[in-house]
Each structure stands twice: as C-alpha cells, then as structure tokens.
C-alpha cells in the first residue's frame, strides 16, 4: 500500500504549539515503527485569513479532500473576533466538516487512572472509564428547515426544525455499531422518542441497523435519562449514539467526567473513500487558548490522542494507537504534569515540549 497521506492544519493560538509535539510523534512512528507518513502542512482559521483573506483557501480544501486524514490544531482568537461572520476562523473549520461530509463525530471519554482525582465525580465512579459518544454531526435541528425568527401576530417566533432522514440516521448508527464491534460490543442509542417523532424514527432505524450486528447488545434510553446516567454510573456504557443536539450536550457532559480540556481528543468521520478509508478529520476538543498562547504551557496530550485516534480509525493501526495511549498513561502515572493538570499539592509543571519529550521517551521504552 502507498504511504498514507496526512494534512496538518495547526491553526491559531496554541494550535501550532501542540501540533509541533504531534509532528515529533509522527516522526517517531516513521523512524522507529517503519510507519512513514506523507505529511503536508497548511493554514486554517485566522492564520489562513492573515495570508489569504479567507479562513480556508480553496487549495487547502482540495488537499483535505484528497488525503487519508486531516489533523487540525485549533482556530480562533481575540485578533479575529471582530471579523465579518463569513470570514471568521471557525468558518474554515465548518467548511472542512461540511464539504468533507463528516457526519459521525466520535468523542471518547476516557479517564486515565492517574487523573481520576481531577474529575468532579468520585474517583471510583470514573477510574478506568472508557466510553465513546457518536454524535450525528451534519443534520438535525442545527440544520433543519424551516428556521428563523418570524413575526406572528404582535410578537416574534423563533423556529428551528428537528429533521432526520432514514439514511442520515442509518449511517450514524452504522458507524456506532462498527465502533462497538472493535470495543465492548454495546451500543446505547439516546433520543426522546416519548415526545418527538424524529426520536421515534431514530429508534426504529437504529433498531433495524442493529439486526445487522447480532453480536452487539443494543439498548435505548431517553436522552434526559442518559444525561443522568452519565453522571450517576458512566461505566455502564460502551458506545452511545445520538443526534446532533443531544450529542452536543451529552458529549460535553461526558468529557468533563475526565477532568481537563487539555486531555480530550475527537474524530469526525465521513463516508469511505476509494481506498476504503473513511474521510476523516482529527482534532482536540479544546480551542486556541489565547490566555496561554506562546508561554509553553499548553498540554499537547489532547492533540496527540487525536493522532492516536487517526492511527486506529484511519490507518487500522489499533496496536500502535494503544502503544501511544499507554505511553501517555505511563507518563501521567510517573507524576509528570503540564500546568493544567497540576493538583493542589503543586510541583513543577512540564512545558509543552517537555511533555512531548516525556511521551517520546515512554514510546522508546515501549520497544
Ligand atoms: P479554549 O478551549 O481555547 O480555552 C478554555 C480554557 O482552557 C482556557 O483557560 C485555556 O487556557 C484552557 N485550555 C484549553 N486547551 C488547553 C490545553 N491544551 N492545555 C492547557 N490549557 C488549555 O476555549 P475558549 O477560551 O472559549 O476559546 C478561545 C478561542 O478558541 C476562541 O476564539 C474560540 O472561538 C476558539 N475555539 C476554537 C475551537 C476549535 O478550534 N475547535 C474550539 C473551541 C473554541
């Protein structure tokens, strides 16, 4: 097979700082695991606006459509807050998601044992937690028509429409079942079928797709109960699949079970390309963190874990992804911390590049 291709878009703020550490990890896999990647780097967000007057150049968009995976850092920052909506840095990110048709957003909530004290929940509820939320990303109430604010009588009415086609539900469900097959073989689908027709259809279609996966145990839960269960007993879940709106809320809730924003990766996947790999973009959940930009304080782990997701979901290198995750786990277990992970007991935090050094040393030790 030809050398896999990666497009790296570091973006703004701490994006380039954390992505530098990912580049070192990519180089390590090339040198030490005989897994070279053909890497191109380009601009997105404010950086692209500064260079081209748009938050994503057409050539960059075209390259994103060609490569096996896109790795993105973060976009945005105070320098761009007053720009017209059409050229705001976030528009670059949204264009990538839309034109690549990335309909399945994967947000793992994984609690490293060494950080269990960071959760707002009791340690025994979150220690060892490993769940995956699959959020439908391209349809639902954020996109449904009609929408708008209209005049009705002597007052205004705000309208949004929850709308899902069977095929939109089916492809999100299928991606959840496929994931469950590689994990704990459990899917819990969340909607509000008790009060929403779109929820009734969602439940029907997910149930039908589930028949193709007899090994996977399927359950259904109303999304409000799902929110309660996520904070009561999150370890009961393996894969959760849900729509765009509920997924937005539930994935943020689940993410915080694990502690710090600097630890959270994500993947957005689309349809398979000619080579069988899904269209894919991997990015940390955090933003460009202007308050710490340029100070060497950023935690690179969310971005590095996003690359681990790329190894697993784009390049079928699950064992190597686990090697990288284990290296991070061992670094954290040794007590190494960036500033965002410092507990009340204090200590000297590692800089962004020192955390990169520690993870590379742990990767060397894994050989
Ligand atoms: P943020 O995620 O950038 O920062 C929130 C807080 O978390 C800050 O205190 C920051 O220092 C801290 N933080 C975030 N990532 C960290 C890391 N890796 N290591 C250590 N600390 C970290 O969110 P915000 O402050 O609301 O937004 C800042 C800018 O980022 C805005 O312009 C916003 O629009 C943009 N943003 C972009 C994305 C994206 O690119 N996907 C996501 C969210 C926000």
JSON list of N, CA, C and O in Angstrom, two decimals, residues 98-152:
[
{"chain": "A", "resi": 98, "resn": "UNK", "atom": "N", "xyz": [-18.20, 20.36, 6.56]},
{"chain": "A", "resi": 98, "resn": "UNK", "atom": "CA", "xyz": [-19.35, 20.29, 5.65]},
{"chain": "A", "resi": 98, "resn": "UNK", "atom": "C", "xyz": [-18.94, 19.67, 4.31]},
{"chain": "A", "resi": 98, "resn": "UNK", "atom": "O", "xyz": [-19.57, 18.73, 3.85]},
{"chain": "A", "resi": 99, "resn": "UNK", "atom": "N", "xyz": [-17.85, 20.20, 3.71]},
{"chain": "A", "resi": 99, "resn": "UNK", "atom": "CA", "xyz": [-17.51, 19.72, 2.36]},
{"chain": "A", "resi": 99, "resn": "UNK", "atom": "C", "xyz": [-16.94, 18.31, 2.38]},
{"chain": "A", "resi": 99, "resn": "UNK", "atom": "O", "xyz": [-17.05, 17.58, 1.41]},
{"chain": "A", "resi": 100, "resn": "UNK", "atom": "N", "xyz": [-16.36, 17.90, 3.51]},
{"chain": "A", "resi": 100, "resn": "UNK", "atom": "CA", "xyz": [-15.91, 16.51, 3.61]},
{"chain": "A", "resi": 100, "resn": "UNK", "atom": "C", "xyz": [-17.06, 15.59, 4.04]},
{"chain": "A", "resi": 100, "resn": "UNK", "atom": "O", "xyz": [-16.92, 14.39, 4.10]},
{"chain": "A", "resi": 101, "resn": "UNK", "atom": "N", "xyz": [-18.20, 16.21, 4.37]},
{"chain": "A", "resi": 101, "resn": "UNK", "atom": "CA", "xyz": [-19.40, 15.48, 4.80]},
{"chain": "A", "resi": 101, "resn": "UNK", "atom": "C", "xyz": [-19.10, 14.53, 5.97]},
{"chain": "A", "resi": 101, "resn": "UNK", "atom": "O", "xyz": [-19.36, 13.33, 5.92]},
{"chain": "A", "resi": 102, "resn": "UNK", "atom": "N", "xyz": [-18.53, 15.12, 7.03]},
{"chain": "A", "resi": 102, "resn": "UNK", "atom": "CA", "xyz": [-18.12, 14.33, 8.20]},
{"chain": "A", "resi": 102, "resn": "UNK", "atom": "C", "xyz": [-19.32, 14.19, 9.13]},
{"chain": "A", "resi": 102, "resn": "UNK", "atom": "O", "xyz": [-19.57, 15.04, 9.98]},
{"chain": "A", "resi": 103, "resn": "UNK", "atom": "N", "xyz": [-20.07, 13.14, 8.95]},
{"chain": "A", "resi": 103, "resn": "UNK", "atom": "CA", "xyz": [-21.38, 13.03, 9.62]},
{"chain": "A", "resi": 103, "resn": "UNK", "atom": "C", "xyz": [-21.29, 12.35, 10.99]},
{"chain": "A", "resi": 103, "resn": "UNK", "atom": "O", "xyz": [-22.25, 12.37, 11.75]},
{"chain": "A", "resi": 104, "resn": "UNK", "atom": "N", "xyz": [-20.15, 11.75, 11.29]},
{"chain": "A", "resi": 104, "resn": "UNK", "atom": "CA", "xyz": [-20.07, 10.98, 12.54]},
{"chain": "A", "resi": 104, "resn": "UNK", "atom": "C", "xyz": [-18.95, 11.54, 13.41]},
{"chain": "A", "resi": 104, "resn": "UNK", "atom": "O", "xyz": [-17.78, 11.46, 13.06]},
{"chain": "A", "resi": 105, "resn": "UNK", "atom": "N", "xyz": [-19.34, 12.13, 14.53]},
{"chain": "A", "resi": 105, "resn": "UNK", "atom": "CA", "xyz": [-18.36, 12.76, 15.43]},
{"chain": "A", "resi": 105, "resn": "UNK", "atom": "C", "xyz": [-18.12, 11.83, 16.62]},
{"chain": "A", "resi": 105, "resn": "UNK", "atom": "O", "xyz": [-19.05, 11.51, 17.36]},
{"chain": "A", "resi": 106, "resn": "UNK", "atom": "N", "xyz": [-16.86, 11.43, 16.77]},
{"chain": "A", "resi": 106, "resn": "UNK", "atom": "CA", "xyz": [-16.51, 10.48, 17.84]},
{"chain": "A", "resi": 106, "resn": "UNK", "atom": "C", "xyz": [-15.81, 11.24, 18.96]},
{"chain": "A", "resi": 106, "resn": "UNK", "atom": "O", "xyz": [-14.75, 11.82, 18.75]},
{"chain": "A", "resi": 107, "resn": "UNK", "atom": "N", "xyz": [-16.40, 11.18, 20.13]},
{"chain": "A", "resi": 107, "resn": "UNK", "atom": "CA", "xyz": [-15.78, 11.85, 21.29]},
{"chain": "A", "resi": 107, "resn": "UNK", "atom": "C", "xyz": [-15.59, 10.81, 22.39]},
{"chain": "A", "resi": 107, "resn": "UNK", "atom": "O", "xyz": [-16.55, 10.43, 23.06]},
{"chain": "A", "resi": 108, "resn": "UNK", "atom": "N", "xyz": [-14.36, 10.33, 22.58]},
{"chain": "A", "resi": 108, "resn": "UNK", "atom": "CA", "xyz": [-14.14, 9.38, 23.67]},
{"chain": "A", "resi": 108, "resn": "UNK", "atom": "C", "xyz": [-14.13, 10.12, 25.02]},
{"chain": "A", "resi": 108, "resn": "UNK", "atom": "O", "xyz": [-13.70, 11.26, 25.09]},
{"chain": "A", "resi": 109, "resn": "UNK", "atom": "N", "xyz": [-14.63, 9.48, 26.03]},
{"chain": "A", "resi": 109, "resn": "UNK", "atom": "CA", "xyz": [-14.45, 9.98, 27.40]},
{"chain": "A", "resi": 109, "resn": "UNK", "atom": "C", "xyz": [-13.72, 8.87, 28.14]},
{"chain": "A", "resi": 109, "resn": "UNK", "atom": "O", "xyz": [-14.29, 7.82, 28.45]},
{"chain": "A", "resi": 110, "resn": "UNK", "atom": "N", "xyz": [-12.44, 9.11, 28.32]},
{"chain": "A", "resi": 110, "resn": "UNK", "atom": "CA", "xyz": [-11.56, 8.07, 28.86]},
{"chain": "A", "resi": 110, "resn": "UNK", "atom": "C", "xyz": [-10.86, 8.68, 30.06]},
{"chain": "A", "resi": 110, "resn": "UNK", "atom": "O", "xyz": [-10.32, 9.77, 29.96]},
{"chain": "A", "resi": 111, "resn": "UNK", "atom": "N", "xyz": [-10.90, 7.98, 31.18]},
{"chain": "A", "resi": 111, "resn": "UNK", "atom": "CA", "xyz": [-10.27, 8.55, 32.37]},
{"chain": "A", "resi": 111, "resn": "UNK", "atom": "C", "xyz": [-8.99, 7.80, 32.69]},
{"chain": "A", "resi": 111, "resn": "UNK", "atom": "O", "xyz": [-9.02, 6.62, 33.04]},
{"chain": "A", "resi": 112, "resn": "UNK", "atom": "N", "xyz": [-7.87, 8.47, 32.52]},
{"chain": "A", "resi": 112, "resn": "UNK", "atom": "CA", "xyz": [-6.60, 7.86, 32.91]},
{"chain": "A", "resi": 112, "resn": "UNK", "atom": "C", "xyz": [-6.58, 7.77, 34.43]},
{"chain": "A", "resi": 112, "resn": "UNK", "atom": "O", "xyz": [-6.91, 8.74, 35.12]},
{"chain": "A", "resi": 113, "resn": "UNK", "atom": "N", "xyz": [-6.16, 6.61, 34.94]},
{"chain": "A", "resi": 113, "resn": "UNK", "atom": "CA", "xyz": [-6.20, 6.39, 36.40]},
{"chain": "A", "resi": 113, "resn": "UNK", "atom": "C", "xyz": [-5.49, 7.50, 37.16]},
{"chain": "A", "resi": 113, "resn": "UNK", "atom": "O", "xyz": [-5.97, 7.97, 38.19]},
{"chain": "A", "resi": 114, "resn": "UNK", "atom": "N", "xyz": [-4.35, 7.94, 36.60]},
{"chain": "A", "resi": 114, "resn": "UNK", "atom": "CA", "xyz": [-3.54, 8.94, 37.31]},
{"chain": "A", "resi": 114, "resn": "UNK", "atom": "C", "xyz": [-4.27, 10.27, 37.45]},
{"chain": "A", "resi": 114, "resn": "UNK", "atom": "O", "xyz": [-3.89, 11.11, 38.25]},
{"chain": "A", "resi": 115, "resn": "UNK", "atom": "N", "xyz": [-5.32, 10.47, 36.65]},
{"chain": "A", "resi": 115, "resn": "UNK", "atom": "CA", "xyz": [-6.04, 11.76, 36.70]},
{"chain": "A", "resi": 115, "resn": "UNK", "atom": "C", "xyz": [-7.44, 11.63, 37.29]},
{"chain": "A", "resi": 115, "resn": "UNK", "atom": "O", "xyz": [-8.23, 12.58, 37.22]},
{"chain": "A", "resi": 116, "resn": "UNK", "atom": "N", "xyz": [-7.74, 10.46, 37.87]},
{"chain": "A", "resi": 116, "resn": "UNK", "atom": "CA", "xyz": [-9.11, 10.24, 38.36]},
{"chain": "A", "resi": 116, "resn": "UNK", "atom": "C", "xyz": [-9.52, 11.28, 39.40]},
{"chain": "A", "resi": 116, "resn": "UNK", "atom": "O", "xyz": [-10.70, 11.63, 39.51]},
{"chain": "A", "resi": 117, "resn": "UNK", "atom": "N", "xyz": [-8.54, 11.82, 40.13]},
{"chain": "A", "resi": 117, "resn": "UNK", "atom": "CA", "xyz": [-8.87, 12.83, 41.14]},
{"chain": "A", "resi": 117, "resn": "UNK", "atom": "C", "xyz": [-9.33, 14.15, 40.53]},
{"chain": "A", "resi": 117, "resn": "UNK", "atom": "O", "xyz": [-9.88, 15.00, 41.21]},
{"chain": "A", "resi": 118, "resn": "UNK", "atom": "N", "xyz": [-9.07, 14.34, 39.23]},
{"chain": "A", "resi": 118, "resn": "UNK", "atom": "CA", "xyz": [-9.42, 15.59, 38.58]},
{"chain": "A", "resi": 118, "resn": "UNK", "atom": "C", "xyz": [-10.89, 15.71, 38.27]},
{"chain": "A", "resi": 118, "resn": "UNK", "atom": "O", "xyz": [-11.41, 16.79, 38.02]},
{"chain": "A", "resi": 119, "resn": "UNK", "atom": "N", "xyz": [-11.57, 14.58, 38.21]},
{"chain": "A", "resi": 119, "resn": "UNK", "atom": "CA", "xyz": [-12.99, 14.61, 37.86]},
{"chain": "A", "resi": 119, "resn": "UNK", "atom": "C", "xyz": [-13.79, 15.26, 38.99]},
{"chain": "A", "resi": 119, "resn": "UNK", "atom": "O", "xyz": [-13.42, 15.18, 40.16]},
{"chain": "A", "resi": 120, "resn": "UNK", "atom": "N", "xyz": [-14.91, 15.88, 38.61]},
{"chain": "A", "resi": 120, "resn": "UNK", "atom": "CA", "xyz": [-15.79, 16.43, 39.64]},
{"chain": "A", "resi": 120, "resn": "UNK", "atom": "C", "xyz": [-16.59, 15.31, 40.30]},
{"chain": "A", "resi": 120, "resn": "UNK", "atom": "O", "xyz": [-17.26, 15.53, 41.30]},
{"chain": "A", "resi": 121, "resn": "UNK", "atom": "N", "xyz": [-16.52, 14.10, 39.74]},
{"chain": "A", "resi": 121, "resn": "UNK", "atom": "CA", "xyz": [-17.20, 12.95, 40.36]},
{"chain": "A", "resi": 121, "resn": "UNK", "atom": "C", "xyz": [-16.23, 12.17, 41.24]},
{"chain": "A", "resi": 121, "resn": "UNK", "atom": "O", "xyz": [-15.02, 12.33, 41.14]},
{"chain": "A", "resi": 122, "resn": "UNK", "atom": "N", "xyz": [-16.80, 11.28, 42.07]},
{"chain": "A", "resi": 122, "resn": "UNK", "atom": "CA", "xyz": [-15.96, 10.48, 42.96]},
{"chain": "A", "resi": 122, "resn": "UNK", "atom": "C", "xyz": [-15.05, 9.57, 42.13]},
{"chain": "A", "resi": 122, "resn": "UNK", "atom": "O", "xyz": [-15.44, 9.07, 41.08]},
{"chain": "A", "resi": 123, "resn": "UNK", "atom": "N", "xyz": [-13.84, 9.37, 42.65]},
{"chain": "A", "resi": 123, "resn": "UNK", "atom": "CA", "xyz": [-12.82, 8.63, 41.92]},
{"chain": "A", "resi": 123, "resn": "UNK", "atom": "C", "xyz": [-13.31, 7.26, 41.44]},
{"chain": "A", "resi": 123, "resn": "UNK", "atom": "O", "xyz": [-13.08, 6.87, 40.30]},
{"chain": "A", "resi": 124, "resn": "UNK", "atom": "N", "xyz": [-14.00, 6.51, 42.32]},
{"chain": "A", "resi": 124, "resn": "UNK", "atom": "CA", "xyz": [-14.39, 5.14, 41.93]},
{"chain": "A", "resi": 124, "resn": "UNK", "atom": "C", "xyz": [-15.45, 5.14, 40.82]},
{"chain": "A", "resi": 124, "resn": "UNK", "atom": "O", "xyz": [-15.61, 4.15, 40.11]},
{"chain": "A", "resi": 125, "resn": "UNK", "atom": "N", "xyz": [-16.14, 6.25, 40.63]},
{"chain": "A", "resi": 125, "resn": "UNK", "atom": "CA", "xyz": [-17.15, 6.30, 39.56]},
{"chain": "A", "resi": 125, "resn": "UNK", "atom": "C", "xyz": [-16.48, 6.50, 38.21]},
{"chain": "A", "resi": 125, "resn": "UNK", "atom": "O", "xyz": [-16.97, 6.02, 37.19]},
{"chain": "A", "resi": 126, "resn": "UNK", "atom": "N", "xyz": [-15.33, 7.17, 38.17]},
{"chain": "A", "resi": 126, "resn": "UNK", "atom": "CA", "xyz": [-14.70, 7.48, 36.88]},
{"chain": "A", "resi": 126, "resn": "UNK", "atom": "C", "xyz": [-13.41, 6.71, 36.59]},
{"chain": "A", "resi": 126, "resn": "UNK", "atom": "O", "xyz": [-13.02, 6.61, 35.42]},
{"chain": "A", "resi": 127, "resn": "UNK", "atom": "N", "xyz": [-12.73, 6.16, 37.62]},
{"chain": "A", "resi": 127, "resn": "UNK", "atom": "CA", "xyz": [-11.46, 5.48, 37.37]},
{"chain": "A", "resi": 127, "resn": "UNK", "atom": "C", "xyz": [-11.67, 4.37, 36.35]},
{"chain": "A", "resi": 127, "resn": "UNK", "atom": "O", "xyz": [-12.59, 3.56, 36.48]},
{"chain": "A", "resi": 128, "resn": "UNK", "atom": "N", "xyz": [-10.85, 4.35, 35.32]},
{"chain": "A", "resi": 128, "resn": "UNK", "atom": "CA", "xyz": [-10.94, 3.31, 34.30]},
{"chain": "A", "resi": 128, "resn": "UNK", "atom": "C", "xyz": [-12.05, 3.53, 33.28]},
{"chain": "A", "resi": 128, "resn": "UNK", "atom": "O", "xyz": [-12.28, 2.69, 32.40]},
{"chain": "A", "resi": 129, "resn": "UNK", "atom": "N", "xyz": [-12.73, 4.65, 33.36]},
{"chain": "A", "resi": 129, "resn": "UNK", "atom": "CA", "xyz": [-13.83, 4.93, 32.42]},
{"chain": "A", "resi": 129, "resn": "UNK", "atom": "C", "xyz": [-13.31, 4.94, 30.97]},
{"chain": "A", "resi": 129, "resn": "UNK", "atom": "O", "xyz": [-12.26, 5.51, 30.70]},
{"chain": "A", "resi": 130, "resn": "UNK", "atom": "N", "xyz": [-14.06, 4.32, 30.07]},
{"chain": "A", "resi": 130, "resn": "UNK", "atom": "CA", "xyz": [-13.69, 4.34, 28.65]},
{"chain": "A", "resi": 130, "resn": "UNK", "atom": "C", "xyz": [-14.96, 4.21, 27.82]},
{"chain": "A", "resi": 130, "resn": "UNK", "atom": "O", "xyz": [-15.40, 3.10, 27.52]},
{"chain": "A", "resi": 131, "resn": "UNK", "atom": "N", "xyz": [-15.57, 5.34, 27.50]},
{"chain": "A", "resi": 131, "resn": "UNK", "atom": "CA", "xyz": [-16.79, 5.29, 26.68]},
{"chain": "A", "resi": 131, "resn": "UNK", "atom": "C", "xyz": [-16.59, 6.15, 25.44]},
{"chain": "A", "resi": 131, "resn": "UNK", "atom": "O", "xyz": [-15.68, 6.98, 25.38]},
{"chain": "A", "resi": 132, "resn": "UNK", "atom": "N", "xyz": [-17.43, 5.92, 24.45]},
{"chain": "A", "resi": 132, "resn": "UNK", "atom": "CA", "xyz": [-17.33, 6.67, 23.20]},
{"chain": "A", "resi": 132, "resn": "UNK", "atom": "C", "xyz": [-18.71, 7.21, 22.84]},
{"chain": "A", "resi": 132, "resn": "UNK", "atom": "O", "xyz": [-19.68, 6.44, 22.79]},
{"chain": "A", "resi": 133, "resn": "UNK", "atom": "N", "xyz": [-18.77, 8.51, 22.61]},
{"chain": "A", "resi": 133, "resn": "UNK", "atom": "CA", "xyz": [-20.04, 9.09, 22.16]},
{"chain": "A", "resi": 133, "resn": "UNK", "atom": "C", "xyz": [-19.96, 9.34, 20.67]},
{"chain": "A", "resi": 133, "resn": "UNK", "atom": "O", "xyz": [-19.02, 9.98, 20.18]},
{"chain": "A", "resi": 134, "resn": "UNK", "atom": "N", "xyz": [-20.93, 8.80, 19.93]},
{"chain": "A", "resi": 134, "resn": "UNK", "atom": "CA", "xyz": [-21.02, 9.05, 18.49]},
{"chain": "A", "resi": 134, "resn": "UNK", "atom": "C", "xyz": [-22.17, 10.02, 18.28]},
{"chain": "A", "resi": 134, "resn": "UNK", "atom": "O", "xyz": [-23.33, 9.70, 18.54]},
{"chain": "A", "resi": 135, "resn": "UNK", "atom": "N", "xyz": [-21.81, 11.22, 17.83]},
{"chain": "A", "resi": 135, "resn": "UNK", "atom": "CA", "xyz": [-22.80, 12.27, 17.62]},
{"chain": "A", "resi": 135, "resn": "UNK", "atom": "C", "xyz": [-22.99, 12.48, 16.13]},
{"chain": "A", "resi": 135, "resn": "UNK", "atom": "O", "xyz": [-22.01, 12.69, 15.40]},
{"chain": "A", "resi": 136, "resn": "UNK", "atom": "N", "xyz": [-24.25, 12.44, 15.66]},
{"chain": "A", "resi": 136, "resn": "UNK", "atom": "CA", "xyz": [-24.52, 12.78, 14.26]},
{"chain": "A", "resi": 136, "resn": "UNK", "atom": "C", "xyz": [-24.19, 14.26, 14.09]},
{"chain": "A", "resi": 136, "resn": "UNK", "atom": "O", "xyz": [-24.61, 15.09, 14.88]},
{"chain": "A", "resi": 137, "resn": "UNK", "atom": "N", "xyz": [-23.43, 14.60, 13.04]},
{"chain": "A", "resi": 137, "resn": "UNK", "atom": "CA", "xyz": [-22.85, 15.95, 13.01]},
{"chain": "A", "resi": 137, "resn": "UNK", "atom": "C", "xyz": [-23.36, 16.86, 11.90]},
{"chain": "A", "resi": 137, "resn": "UNK", "atom": "O", "xyz": [-23.08, 18.05, 11.91]},
{"chain": "A", "resi": 138, "resn": "UNK", "atom": "N", "xyz": [-24.08, 16.33, 10.93]},
{"chain": "A", "resi": 138, "resn": "UNK", "atom": "CA", "xyz": [-24.37, 17.17, 9.75]},
{"chain": "A", "resi": 138, "resn": "UNK", "atom": "C", "xyz": [-25.86, 17.42, 9.53]},
{"chain": "A", "resi": 138, "resn": "UNK", "atom": "O", "xyz": [-26.25, 17.96, 8.49]},
{"chain": "A", "resi": 139, "resn": "UNK", "atom": "N", "xyz": [-26.71, 16.96, 10.46]},
{"chain": "A", "resi": 139, "resn": "UNK", "atom": "CA", "xyz": [-28.14, 17.16, 10.23]},
{"chain": "A", "resi": 139, "resn": "UNK", "atom": "C", "xyz": [-28.81, 17.50, 11.57]},
{"chain": "A", "resi": 139, "resn": "UNK", "atom": "O", "xyz": [-28.17, 17.98, 12.49]},
{"chain": "A", "resi": 140, "resn": "UNK", "atom": "N", "xyz": [-30.13, 17.30, 11.64]},
{"chain": "A", "resi": 140, "resn": "UNK", "atom": "CA", "xyz": [-30.83, 17.58, 12.90]},
{"chain": "A", "resi": 140, "resn": "UNK", "atom": "C", "xyz": [-31.21, 19.04, 13.02]},
{"chain": "A", "resi": 140, "resn": "UNK", "atom": "O", "xyz": [-31.22, 19.81, 12.06]},
{"chain": "A", "resi": 141, "resn": "UNK", "atom": "N", "xyz": [-31.46, 19.45, 14.24]},
{"chain": "A", "resi": 141, "resn": "UNK", "atom": "CA", "xyz": [-32.09, 20.75, 14.48]},
{"chain": "A", "resi": 141, "resn": "UNK", "atom": "C", "xyz": [-31.15, 21.93, 14.16]},
{"chain": "A", "resi": 141, "resn": "UNK", "atom": "O", "xyz": [-31.63, 23.04, 13.92]},
{"chain": "A", "resi": 142, "resn": "UNK", "atom": "N", "xyz": [-29.84, 21.70, 14.10]},
{"chain": "A", "resi": 142, "resn": "UNK", "atom": "CA", "xyz": [-28.94, 22.80, 13.76]},
{"chain": "A", "resi": 142, "resn": "UNK", "atom": "C", "xyz": [-28.99, 23.15, 12.27]},
{"chain": "A", "resi": 142, "resn": "UNK", "atom": "O", "xyz": [-28.48, 24.20, 11.85]},
{"chain": "A", "resi": 143, "resn": "UNK", "atom": "N", "xyz": [-29.55, 22.26, 11.48]},
{"chain": "A", "resi": 143, "resn": "UNK", "atom": "CA", "xyz": [-29.58, 22.49, 10.03]},
{"chain": "A", "resi": 143, "resn": "UNK", "atom": "C", "xyz": [-31.00, 22.47, 9.45]},
{"chain": "A", "resi": 143, "resn": "UNK", "atom": "O", "xyz": [-31.21, 22.93, 8.34]},
{"chain": "A", "resi": 144, "resn": "UNK", "atom": "N", "xyz": [-31.97, 21.90, 10.18]},
{"chain": "A", "resi": 144, "resn": "UNK", "atom": "CA", "xyz": [-33.31, 21.65, 9.62]},
{"chain": "A", "resi": 144, "resn": "UNK", "atom": "C", "xyz": [-34.04, 22.93, 9.20]},
{"chain": "A", "resi": 144, "resn": "UNK", "atom": "O", "xyz": [-33.90, 23.98, 9.82]},
{"chain": "A", "resi": 145, "resn": "UNK", "atom": "N", "xyz": [-34.80, 22.83, 8.12]},
{"chain": "A", "resi": 145, "resn": "UNK", "atom": "CA", "xyz": [-35.64, 23.93, 7.63]},
{"chain": "A", "resi": 145, "resn": "UNK", "atom": "C", "xyz": [-37.10, 23.55, 7.86]},
{"chain": "A", "resi": 145, "resn": "UNK", "atom": "O", "xyz": [-37.43, 22.38, 7.77]},
{"chain": "A", "resi": 146, "resn": "UNK", "atom": "N", "xyz": [-38.01, 24.50, 8.11]},
{"chain": "A", "resi": 146, "resn": "UNK", "atom": "CA", "xyz": [-37.75, 25.94, 8.22]},
{"chain": "A", "resi": 146, "resn": "UNK", "atom": "C", "xyz": [-37.05, 26.31, 9.51]},
{"chain": "A", "resi": 146, "resn": "UNK", "atom": "O", "xyz": [-37.15, 25.62, 10.51]},
{"chain": "A", "resi": 147, "resn": "UNK", "atom": "N", "xyz": [-36.36, 27.45, 9.43]},
{"chain": "A", "resi": 147, "resn": "UNK", "atom": "CA", "xyz": [-35.72, 28.02, 10.60]},
{"chain": "A", "resi": 147, "resn": "UNK", "atom": "C", "xyz": [-35.78, 29.54, 10.48]},
{"chain": "A", "resi": 147, "resn": "UNK", "atom": "O", "xyz": [-35.98, 30.08, 9.40]},
{"chain": "A", "resi": 148, "resn": "UNK", "atom": "N", "xyz": [-35.63, 30.22, 11.58]},
{"chain": "A", "resi": 148, "resn": "UNK", "atom": "CA", "xyz": [-35.60, 31.68, 11.52]},
{"chain": "A", "resi": 148, "resn": "UNK", "atom": "C", "xyz": [-36.42, 32.29, 12.65]},
{"chain": "A", "resi": 148, "resn": "UNK", "atom": "O", "xyz": [-36.92, 31.59, 13.54]},
{"chain": "A", "resi": 149, "resn": "UNK", "atom": "N", "xyz": [-36.51, 33.62, 12.60]},
{"chain": "A", "resi": 149, "resn": "UNK", "atom": "CA", "xyz": [-37.34, 34.35, 13.56]},
{"chain": "A", "resi": 149, "resn": "UNK", "atom": "C", "xyz": [-38.38, 35.10, 12.74]},
{"chain": "A", "resi": 149, "resn": "UNK", "atom": "O", "xyz": [-38.02, 35.88, 11.86]},
{"chain": "A", "resi": 150, "resn": "UNK", "atom": "N", "xyz": [-39.65, 34.78, 12.94]},
{"chain": "A", "resi": 150, "resn": "UNK", "atom": "CA", "xyz": [-40.71, 35.38, 12.12]},
{"chain": "A", "resi": 150, "resn": "UNK", "atom": "C", "xyz": [-41.67, 36.18, 13.00]},
{"chain": "A", "resi": 150, "resn": "UNK", "atom": "O", "xyz": [-41.69, 36.02, 14.22]},
{"chain": "A", "resi": 151, "resn": "UNK", "atom": "N", "xyz": [-42.44, 37.04, 12.34]},
{"chain": "A", "resi": 151, "resn": "UNK", "atom": "CA", "xyz": [-43.48, 37.80, 13.03]},
{"chain": "A", "resi": 151, "resn": "UNK", "atom": "C", "xyz": [-44.75, 36.97, 13.02]},
{"chain": "A", "resi": 151, "resn": "UNK", "atom": "O", "xyz": [-45.11, 36.39, 12.00]},
{"chain": "A", "resi": 152, "resn": "UNK", "atom": "N", "xyz": [-45.41, 36.89, 14.15]},
{"chain": "A", "resi": 152, "resn": "UNK", "atom": "CA", "xyz": [-46.70, 36.17, 14.20]},
{"chain": "A", "resi": 152, "resn": "UNK", "atom": "C", "xyz": [-47.61, 36.98, 15.12]},
{"chain": "A", "resi": 152, "resn": "UNK", "atom": "O", "xyz": [-47.36, 37.04, 16.32]}
]
